[in-house]
Short mmCIF file of C-alpha atoms and ligand atoms in Angstrom, two decimals:
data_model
loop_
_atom_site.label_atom_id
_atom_site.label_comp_id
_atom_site.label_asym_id
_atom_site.label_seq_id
_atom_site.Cartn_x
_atom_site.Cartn_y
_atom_site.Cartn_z
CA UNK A 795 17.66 26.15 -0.54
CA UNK A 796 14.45 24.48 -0.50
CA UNK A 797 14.24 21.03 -2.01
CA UNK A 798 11.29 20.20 -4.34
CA UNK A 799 9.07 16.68 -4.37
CA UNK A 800 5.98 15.93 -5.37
CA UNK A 801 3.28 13.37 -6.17
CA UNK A 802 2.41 12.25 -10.11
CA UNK A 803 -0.57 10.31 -10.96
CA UNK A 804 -3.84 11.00 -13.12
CA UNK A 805 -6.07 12.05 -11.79
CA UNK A 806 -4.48 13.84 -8.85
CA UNK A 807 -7.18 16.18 -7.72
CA UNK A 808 -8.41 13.58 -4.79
CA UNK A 809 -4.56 13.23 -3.28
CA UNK A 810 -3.65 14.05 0.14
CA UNK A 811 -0.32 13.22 -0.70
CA UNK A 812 0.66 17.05 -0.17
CA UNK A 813 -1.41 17.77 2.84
CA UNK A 814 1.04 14.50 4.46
CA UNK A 815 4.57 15.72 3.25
CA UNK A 816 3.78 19.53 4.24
CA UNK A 817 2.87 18.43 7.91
CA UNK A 818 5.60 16.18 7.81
CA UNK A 819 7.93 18.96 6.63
CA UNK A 820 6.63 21.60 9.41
CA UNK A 821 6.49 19.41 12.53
CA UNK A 822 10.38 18.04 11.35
CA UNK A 823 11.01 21.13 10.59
CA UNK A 824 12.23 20.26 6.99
CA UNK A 825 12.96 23.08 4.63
CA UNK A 826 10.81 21.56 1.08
CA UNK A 827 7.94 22.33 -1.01
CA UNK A 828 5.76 19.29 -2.16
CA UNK A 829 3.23 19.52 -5.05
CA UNK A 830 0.24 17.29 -6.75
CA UNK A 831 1.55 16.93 -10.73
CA UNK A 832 -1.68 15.28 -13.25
CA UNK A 833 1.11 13.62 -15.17
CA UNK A 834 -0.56 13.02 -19.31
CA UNK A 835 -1.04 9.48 -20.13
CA UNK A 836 1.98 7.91 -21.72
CA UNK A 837 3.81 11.08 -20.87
CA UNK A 838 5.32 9.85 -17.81
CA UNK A 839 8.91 9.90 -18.73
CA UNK A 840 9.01 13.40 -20.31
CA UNK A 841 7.53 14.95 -17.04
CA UNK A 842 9.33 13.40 -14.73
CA UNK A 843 12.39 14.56 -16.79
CA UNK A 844 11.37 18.16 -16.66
CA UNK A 845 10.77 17.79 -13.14
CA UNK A 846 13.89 16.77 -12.16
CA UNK A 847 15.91 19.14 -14.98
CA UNK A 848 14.32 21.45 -12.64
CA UNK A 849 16.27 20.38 -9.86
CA UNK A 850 13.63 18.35 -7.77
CA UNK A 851 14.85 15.37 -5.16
CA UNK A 852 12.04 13.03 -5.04
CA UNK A 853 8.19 11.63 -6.49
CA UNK A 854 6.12 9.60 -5.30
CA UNK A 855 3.57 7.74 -7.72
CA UNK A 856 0.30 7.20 -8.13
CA UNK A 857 -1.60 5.43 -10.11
CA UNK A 858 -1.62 4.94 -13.08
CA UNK A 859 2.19 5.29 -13.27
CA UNK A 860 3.63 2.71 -10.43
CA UNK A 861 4.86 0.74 -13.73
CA UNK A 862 5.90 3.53 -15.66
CA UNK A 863 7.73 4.40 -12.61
CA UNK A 864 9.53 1.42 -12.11
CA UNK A 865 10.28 1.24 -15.85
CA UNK A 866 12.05 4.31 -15.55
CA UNK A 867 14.31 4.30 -12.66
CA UNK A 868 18.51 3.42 -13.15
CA UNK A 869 17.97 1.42 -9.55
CA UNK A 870 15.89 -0.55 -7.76
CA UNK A 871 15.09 -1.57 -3.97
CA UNK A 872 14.42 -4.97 -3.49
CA UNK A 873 11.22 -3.91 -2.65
CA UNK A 874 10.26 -2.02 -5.64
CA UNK A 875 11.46 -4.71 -7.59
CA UNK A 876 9.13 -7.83 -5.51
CA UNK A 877 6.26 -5.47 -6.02
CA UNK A 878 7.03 -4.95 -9.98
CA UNK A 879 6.03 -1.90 -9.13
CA UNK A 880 7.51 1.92 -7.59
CA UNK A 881 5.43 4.10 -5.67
CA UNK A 882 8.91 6.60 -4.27
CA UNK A 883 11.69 7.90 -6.03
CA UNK A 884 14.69 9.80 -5.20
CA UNK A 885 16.90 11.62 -7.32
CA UNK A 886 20.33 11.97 -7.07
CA UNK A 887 22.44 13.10 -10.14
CA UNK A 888 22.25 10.91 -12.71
CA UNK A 889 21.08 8.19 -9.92
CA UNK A 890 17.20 6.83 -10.15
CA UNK A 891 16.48 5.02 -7.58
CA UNK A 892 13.04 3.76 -6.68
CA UNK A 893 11.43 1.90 -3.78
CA UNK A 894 8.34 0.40 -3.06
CA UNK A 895 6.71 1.49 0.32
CA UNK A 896 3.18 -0.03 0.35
CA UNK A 897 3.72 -2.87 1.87
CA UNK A 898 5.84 -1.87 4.38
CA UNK A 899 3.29 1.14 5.17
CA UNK A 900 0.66 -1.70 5.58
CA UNK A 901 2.68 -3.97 7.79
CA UNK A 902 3.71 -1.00 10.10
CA UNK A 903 -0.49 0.18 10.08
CA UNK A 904 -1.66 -3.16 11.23
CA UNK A 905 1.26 -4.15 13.53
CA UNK A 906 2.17 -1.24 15.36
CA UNK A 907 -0.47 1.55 14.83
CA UNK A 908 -3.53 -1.26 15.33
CA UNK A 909 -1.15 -3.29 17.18
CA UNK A 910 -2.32 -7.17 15.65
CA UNK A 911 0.77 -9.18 15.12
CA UNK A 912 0.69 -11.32 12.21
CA UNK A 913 3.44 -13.72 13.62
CA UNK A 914 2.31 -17.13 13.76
CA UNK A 915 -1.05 -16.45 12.84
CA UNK A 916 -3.32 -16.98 9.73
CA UNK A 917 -3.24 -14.27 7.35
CA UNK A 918 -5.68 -13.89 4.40
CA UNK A 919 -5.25 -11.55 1.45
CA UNK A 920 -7.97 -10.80 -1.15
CA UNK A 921 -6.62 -9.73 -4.33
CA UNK A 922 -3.85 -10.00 -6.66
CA UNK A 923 -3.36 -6.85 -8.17
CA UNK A 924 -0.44 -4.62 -7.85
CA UNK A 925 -1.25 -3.59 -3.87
CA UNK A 926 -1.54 -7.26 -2.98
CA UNK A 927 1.53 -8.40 -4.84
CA UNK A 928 3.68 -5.34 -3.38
CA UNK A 929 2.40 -6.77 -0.17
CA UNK A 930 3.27 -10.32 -0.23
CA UNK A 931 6.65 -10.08 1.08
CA UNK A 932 6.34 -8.27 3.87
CA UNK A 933 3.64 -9.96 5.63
CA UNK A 934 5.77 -12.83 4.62
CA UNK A 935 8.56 -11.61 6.69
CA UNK A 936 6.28 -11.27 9.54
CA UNK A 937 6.33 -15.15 9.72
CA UNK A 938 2.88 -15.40 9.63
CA UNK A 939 1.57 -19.54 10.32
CA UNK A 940 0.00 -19.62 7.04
CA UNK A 941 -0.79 -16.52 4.15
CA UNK A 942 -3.05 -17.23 2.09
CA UNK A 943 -3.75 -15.23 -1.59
CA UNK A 944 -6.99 -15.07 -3.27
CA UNK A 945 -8.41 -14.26 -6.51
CA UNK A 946 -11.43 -13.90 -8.63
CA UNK A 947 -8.94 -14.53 -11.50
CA UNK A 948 -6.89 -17.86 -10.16
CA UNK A 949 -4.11 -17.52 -12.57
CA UNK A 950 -3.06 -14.55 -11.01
CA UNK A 951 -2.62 -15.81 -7.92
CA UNK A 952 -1.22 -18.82 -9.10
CA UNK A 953 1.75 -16.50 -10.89
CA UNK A 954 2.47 -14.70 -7.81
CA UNK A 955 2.19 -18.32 -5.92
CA UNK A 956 5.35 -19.03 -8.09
CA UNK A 957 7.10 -15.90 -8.09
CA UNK A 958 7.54 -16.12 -4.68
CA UNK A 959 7.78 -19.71 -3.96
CA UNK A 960 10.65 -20.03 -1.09
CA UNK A 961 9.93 -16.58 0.74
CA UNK A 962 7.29 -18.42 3.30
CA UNK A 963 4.05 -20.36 3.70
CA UNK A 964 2.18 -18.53 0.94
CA UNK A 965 -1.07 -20.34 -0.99
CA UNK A 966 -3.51 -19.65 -2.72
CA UNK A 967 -7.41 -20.71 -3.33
CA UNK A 968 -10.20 -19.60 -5.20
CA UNK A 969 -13.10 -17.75 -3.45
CA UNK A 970 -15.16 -21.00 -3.26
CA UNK A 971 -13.01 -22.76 -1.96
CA UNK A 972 -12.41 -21.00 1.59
CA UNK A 973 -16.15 -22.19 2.61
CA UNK A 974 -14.38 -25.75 3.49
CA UNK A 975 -12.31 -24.02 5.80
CA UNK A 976 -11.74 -25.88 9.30
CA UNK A 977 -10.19 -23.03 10.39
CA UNK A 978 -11.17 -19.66 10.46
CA UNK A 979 -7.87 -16.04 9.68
CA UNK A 980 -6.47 -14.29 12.23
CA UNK A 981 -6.22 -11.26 10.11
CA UNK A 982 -8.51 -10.70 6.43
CA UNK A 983 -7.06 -8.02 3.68
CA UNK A 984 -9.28 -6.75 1.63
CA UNK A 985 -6.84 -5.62 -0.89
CA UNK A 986 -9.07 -5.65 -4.29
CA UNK A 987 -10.71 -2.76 -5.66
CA UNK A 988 -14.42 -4.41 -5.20
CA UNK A 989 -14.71 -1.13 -2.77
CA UNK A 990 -14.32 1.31 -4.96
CA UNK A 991 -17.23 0.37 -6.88
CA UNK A 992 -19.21 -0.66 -3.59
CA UNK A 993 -18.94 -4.50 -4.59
CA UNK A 994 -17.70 -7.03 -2.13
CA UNK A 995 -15.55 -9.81 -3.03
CA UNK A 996 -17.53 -13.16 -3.08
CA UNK A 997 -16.08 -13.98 0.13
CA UNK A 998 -18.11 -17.28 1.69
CA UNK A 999 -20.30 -15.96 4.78
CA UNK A 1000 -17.86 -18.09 7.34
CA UNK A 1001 -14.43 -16.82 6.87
CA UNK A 1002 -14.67 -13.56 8.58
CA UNK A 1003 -16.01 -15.12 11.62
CA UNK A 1004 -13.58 -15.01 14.64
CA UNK A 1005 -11.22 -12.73 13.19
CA UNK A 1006 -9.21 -10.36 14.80
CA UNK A 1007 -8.90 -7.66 12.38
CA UNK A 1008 -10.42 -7.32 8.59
CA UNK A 1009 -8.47 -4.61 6.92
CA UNK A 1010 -10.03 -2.47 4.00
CA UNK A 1011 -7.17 -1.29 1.64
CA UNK A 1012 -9.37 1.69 0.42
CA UNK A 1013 -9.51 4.17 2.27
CA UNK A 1014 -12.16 7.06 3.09
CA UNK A 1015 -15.05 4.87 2.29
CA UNK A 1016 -16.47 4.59 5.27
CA UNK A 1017 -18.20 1.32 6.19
CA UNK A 1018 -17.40 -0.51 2.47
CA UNK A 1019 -19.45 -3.89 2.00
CA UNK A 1020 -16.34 -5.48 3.16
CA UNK A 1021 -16.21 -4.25 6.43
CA UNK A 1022 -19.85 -4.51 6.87
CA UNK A 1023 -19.62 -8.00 6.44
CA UNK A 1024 -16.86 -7.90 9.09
CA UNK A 1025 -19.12 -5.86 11.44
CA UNK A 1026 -21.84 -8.21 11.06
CA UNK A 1027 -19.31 -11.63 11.88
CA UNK A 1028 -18.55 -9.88 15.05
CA UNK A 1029 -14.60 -9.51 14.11
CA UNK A 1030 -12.88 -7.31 16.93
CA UNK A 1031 -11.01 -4.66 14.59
CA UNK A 1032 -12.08 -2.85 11.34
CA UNK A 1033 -9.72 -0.40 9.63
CA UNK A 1034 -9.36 1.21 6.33
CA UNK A 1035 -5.94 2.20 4.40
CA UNK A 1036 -5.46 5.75 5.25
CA UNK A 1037 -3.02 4.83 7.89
CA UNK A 1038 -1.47 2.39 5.43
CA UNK A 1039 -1.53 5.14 2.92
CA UNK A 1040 0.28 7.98 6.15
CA UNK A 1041 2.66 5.16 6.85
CA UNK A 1042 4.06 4.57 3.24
CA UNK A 1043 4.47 8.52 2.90
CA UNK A 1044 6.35 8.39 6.28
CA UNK A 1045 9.02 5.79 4.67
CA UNK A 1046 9.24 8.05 1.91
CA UNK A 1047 9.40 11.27 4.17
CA UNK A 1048 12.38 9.14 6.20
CA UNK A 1049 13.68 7.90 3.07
CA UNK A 1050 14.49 11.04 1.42
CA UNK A 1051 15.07 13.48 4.22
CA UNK A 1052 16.89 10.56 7.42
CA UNK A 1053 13.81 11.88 9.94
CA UNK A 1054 11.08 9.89 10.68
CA UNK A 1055 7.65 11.66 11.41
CA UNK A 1056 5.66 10.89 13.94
CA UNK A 1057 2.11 9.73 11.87
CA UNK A 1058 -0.43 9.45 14.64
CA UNK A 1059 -2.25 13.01 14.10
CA UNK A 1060 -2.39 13.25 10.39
CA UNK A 1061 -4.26 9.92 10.67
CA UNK A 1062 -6.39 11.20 13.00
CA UNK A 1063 -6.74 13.97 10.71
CA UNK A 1064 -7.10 12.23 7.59
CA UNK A 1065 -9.18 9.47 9.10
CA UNK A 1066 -13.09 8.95 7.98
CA UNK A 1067 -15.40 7.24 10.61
CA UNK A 1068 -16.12 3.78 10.12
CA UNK A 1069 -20.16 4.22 10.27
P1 NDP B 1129 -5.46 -3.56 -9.14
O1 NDP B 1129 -6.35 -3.01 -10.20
O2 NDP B 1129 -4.02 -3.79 -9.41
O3 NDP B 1129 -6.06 -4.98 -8.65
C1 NDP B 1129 -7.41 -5.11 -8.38
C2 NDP B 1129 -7.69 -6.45 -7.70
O4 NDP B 1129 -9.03 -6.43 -7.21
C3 NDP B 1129 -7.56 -7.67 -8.61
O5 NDP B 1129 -7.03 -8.74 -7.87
C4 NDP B 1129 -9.03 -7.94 -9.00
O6 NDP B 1129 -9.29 -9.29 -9.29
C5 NDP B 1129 -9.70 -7.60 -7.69
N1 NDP B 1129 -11.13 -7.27 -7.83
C6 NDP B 1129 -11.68 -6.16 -8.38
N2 NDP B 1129 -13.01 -6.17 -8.26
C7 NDP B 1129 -13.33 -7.33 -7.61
C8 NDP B 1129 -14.55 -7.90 -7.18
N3 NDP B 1129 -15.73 -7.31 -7.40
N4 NDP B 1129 -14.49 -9.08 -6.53
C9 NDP B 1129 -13.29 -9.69 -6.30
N5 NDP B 1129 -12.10 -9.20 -6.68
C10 NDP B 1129 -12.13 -8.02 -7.34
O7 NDP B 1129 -5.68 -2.58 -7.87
P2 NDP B 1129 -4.60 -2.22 -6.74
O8 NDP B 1129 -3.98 -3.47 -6.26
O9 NDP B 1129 -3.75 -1.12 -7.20
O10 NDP B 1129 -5.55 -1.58 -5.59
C11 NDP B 1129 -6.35 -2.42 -4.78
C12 NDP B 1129 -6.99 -1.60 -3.66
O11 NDP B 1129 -5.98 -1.10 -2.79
C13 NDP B 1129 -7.77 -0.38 -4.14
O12 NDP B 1129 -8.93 -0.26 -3.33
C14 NDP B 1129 -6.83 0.78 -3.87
O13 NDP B 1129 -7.52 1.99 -3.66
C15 NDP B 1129 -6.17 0.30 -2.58
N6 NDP B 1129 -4.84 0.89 -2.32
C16 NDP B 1129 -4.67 1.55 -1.12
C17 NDP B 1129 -3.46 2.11 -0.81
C18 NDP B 1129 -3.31 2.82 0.50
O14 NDP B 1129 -2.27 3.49 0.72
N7 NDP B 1129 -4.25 2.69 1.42
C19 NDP B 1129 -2.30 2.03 -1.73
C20 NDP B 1129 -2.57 1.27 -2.93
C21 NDP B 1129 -3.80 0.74 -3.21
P3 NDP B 1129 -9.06 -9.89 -10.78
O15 NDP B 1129 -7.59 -10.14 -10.87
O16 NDP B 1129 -9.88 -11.10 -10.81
O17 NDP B 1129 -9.54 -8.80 -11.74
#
C-alpha cells in the first residue's frame, strides 16, 4: 500500500518540499505519495489529526508551525528538543515522535557537500532565531576552536549562551563588537532573516575578510546583501541553504523510510546561481 507524508506550513505555495520527497521516492524506489498541506492558523493540531486518522506516516513542518509541532508530539529527539523546535514527524500508532533535522542538514551541506570542516576552526553565526538555535549543537559537536552567536537583540543570544552552557566553546557578542576582532572566522552563517527583506545584518566591514566560506541560510535569493559583502571581502566560498534545506529532507527521507538518497542532483536542480 502506498504510505502518505506530507509538508504543513502557511503559506505552502513556494515549497519544494514535494518536488524533494517524490525524487527521493522514485530514484529509491519507495512506494509513497507526498503532498504540500496550507495548515489554518491555530489549527495545527486538528489537521494534523485528520491527517494521520487518515492513515498517513510522516510531516514535515514549516513555518509557522515548528512550535506547534513540537508542542504536539508524545516524543522527542534530542534534537528536536535542543532546537525547541520540530521540523519531521513520524507516526506510529499512538507514537508521536518528532525530530529536528536543520541543523544536521546544515552541518552535512557545509562539511561534506562544500567540503569546509568546521573542526578546530572559528565559526560565526548571525542570528538567534529558531534556525540558529536548532543549529547550535551541531556545529558544536563539530568541535569547532571557537563558535561564536550574534544578535541584533543581545538577550537572545545571551539565553541561548546559557541554555547551552557545557556543550562547547560557544559566545556571544553584539554586532559592534566583532570590529575589535584580532582575528578574523573561518566559516560566517548568515542565519537571520535580514535576506528575506534584502537587509544585511550590521556586520562590521572586517569580519568577512579571509574567510573560507560565508553561508546564506536563505535560499533562492541569489546574490543576498550578505553574500555580496562576502564577494566583495574576497572570501573563497559562497553558498545559500537549498542544499541545507535537500539535506534536512534527506534525514527525514532516511528517517522514515531506512534509505538514504543520494542529494547531489536535486541540488543541482533546485539550485539558483549565485550572480
Ligand atoms: P526567526 O524569525 O526565528 O529569527 C530571525 C533572526 O534574524 C533573529 O535572530 C533576528 O534578530 C534576525 N534578524 C532579522 N532581521 C535582521 C536584520 N535586519 N539584521 C540583523 N538581524 C536580523 O527566523 P528563522 O531562524 O526561522 O530563519 C532564519 C533564516 O533561515 C531565514 O532566512 C530562513 O528562510 C532560513 N532558513 C533556511 C532553511 C533551509 O533549509 N535552508 C531552514 C530554516 C530557515 P532579532 O532577534 O534581533 O530580531
Amino acid at each position: 500500500m502506498t504510505d502518505r507524508y506530507a509538508v504543513i506550513g502557511n503559506p505552502i505555495g513556494f515549497t519544494k518540499s514535494p518536488f524533494i520527497h517524490g525524487t527521493f521516492a522514485k530514484a529509491t524506489g519507495q512506494d509513497l505519495s507526498y503532498e504540500a498541506i496550507e495548515g489554518p492558523i491555530g489549527g495545527f493540531a486538528a489537521t494534523v489529526d485528520q491527517f494521520r486518522a487518515d492513515g498517513a506516516k510522516g510531516l514535515n513542518i514549516t513555518a509557522p508551525f515548528k512550535l506547534d509541532a513540537f508542542a504536539y508530539a508524545t516524543e522527542l529527539s534530542e534534537s528536536a528538543r535542543r532546537a525547541g523546535a520540530a521540523n519531521c514527524m513520524k507516526f506510529e500508532g499512538d507514537r508521536i515522535i518528532a525530530e529536528n533535522f536543520d541543523g544536521v542538514g546544515l552541518v552535512r551541506d557545509i562539511t561534506i557537500n562544500l567540503d569546509v570542516k568546521m573542526k578546530g576552526r572559528r565559526v560565526l553565526m548571525l542570528g538567534a532565531g529558531g534556525a540558529a538555535r536548532g543549529a547550535l549543537l551541531p556545529f558544536l559537536r563539530q568541535e569547532p576552536s571557537e563558535l561564536v552567536l550574534v544578535n541584533r537583540t543581545l538577550s537572545k543570544a545571551v539565553a541561548l549562551a546559557e541554555e547551552f552552557a557545557g556543550c562547547g566553546p560557544l559566545m556571544i557578542s553584539g554586532y559592534a563588537e566583532l570590529a575589535d576582532l584580532a582575528e578574523g572566522y573561518d566559516v560566517v552563517v548568515n542565519a537571520t532573516s535580514a535576506s528575506l527583506r534584502g537587509e544585511m545584518p550590521p556586520l562590521p566591514g572586517n569580519v568577512l575578510r579571509g574567510a573560507e566560506l560565508a553561508y546564506e541560510l536563505a535560499y533562492g535569493k541569489g546574490l543576498t546583501p550578505f553574500l555580496q559583502a562576502a564577494r566583495a571581502e574576497g572570501v573563497a566560498k559562497l553558498a545559500d541553504g537549498v542544499g541545507m534545506l535537500v539535506e534536512q529532507a534527506a534525514e527525514a527521507f532516511s528517517w522514515w523510510r531506512g534509505v538514504r538518497p543520494s542529494t547531489a542532483q536535486v541540488i543541482v536542480e533546485l539550485t539558483v546561481p549565485l550572480s
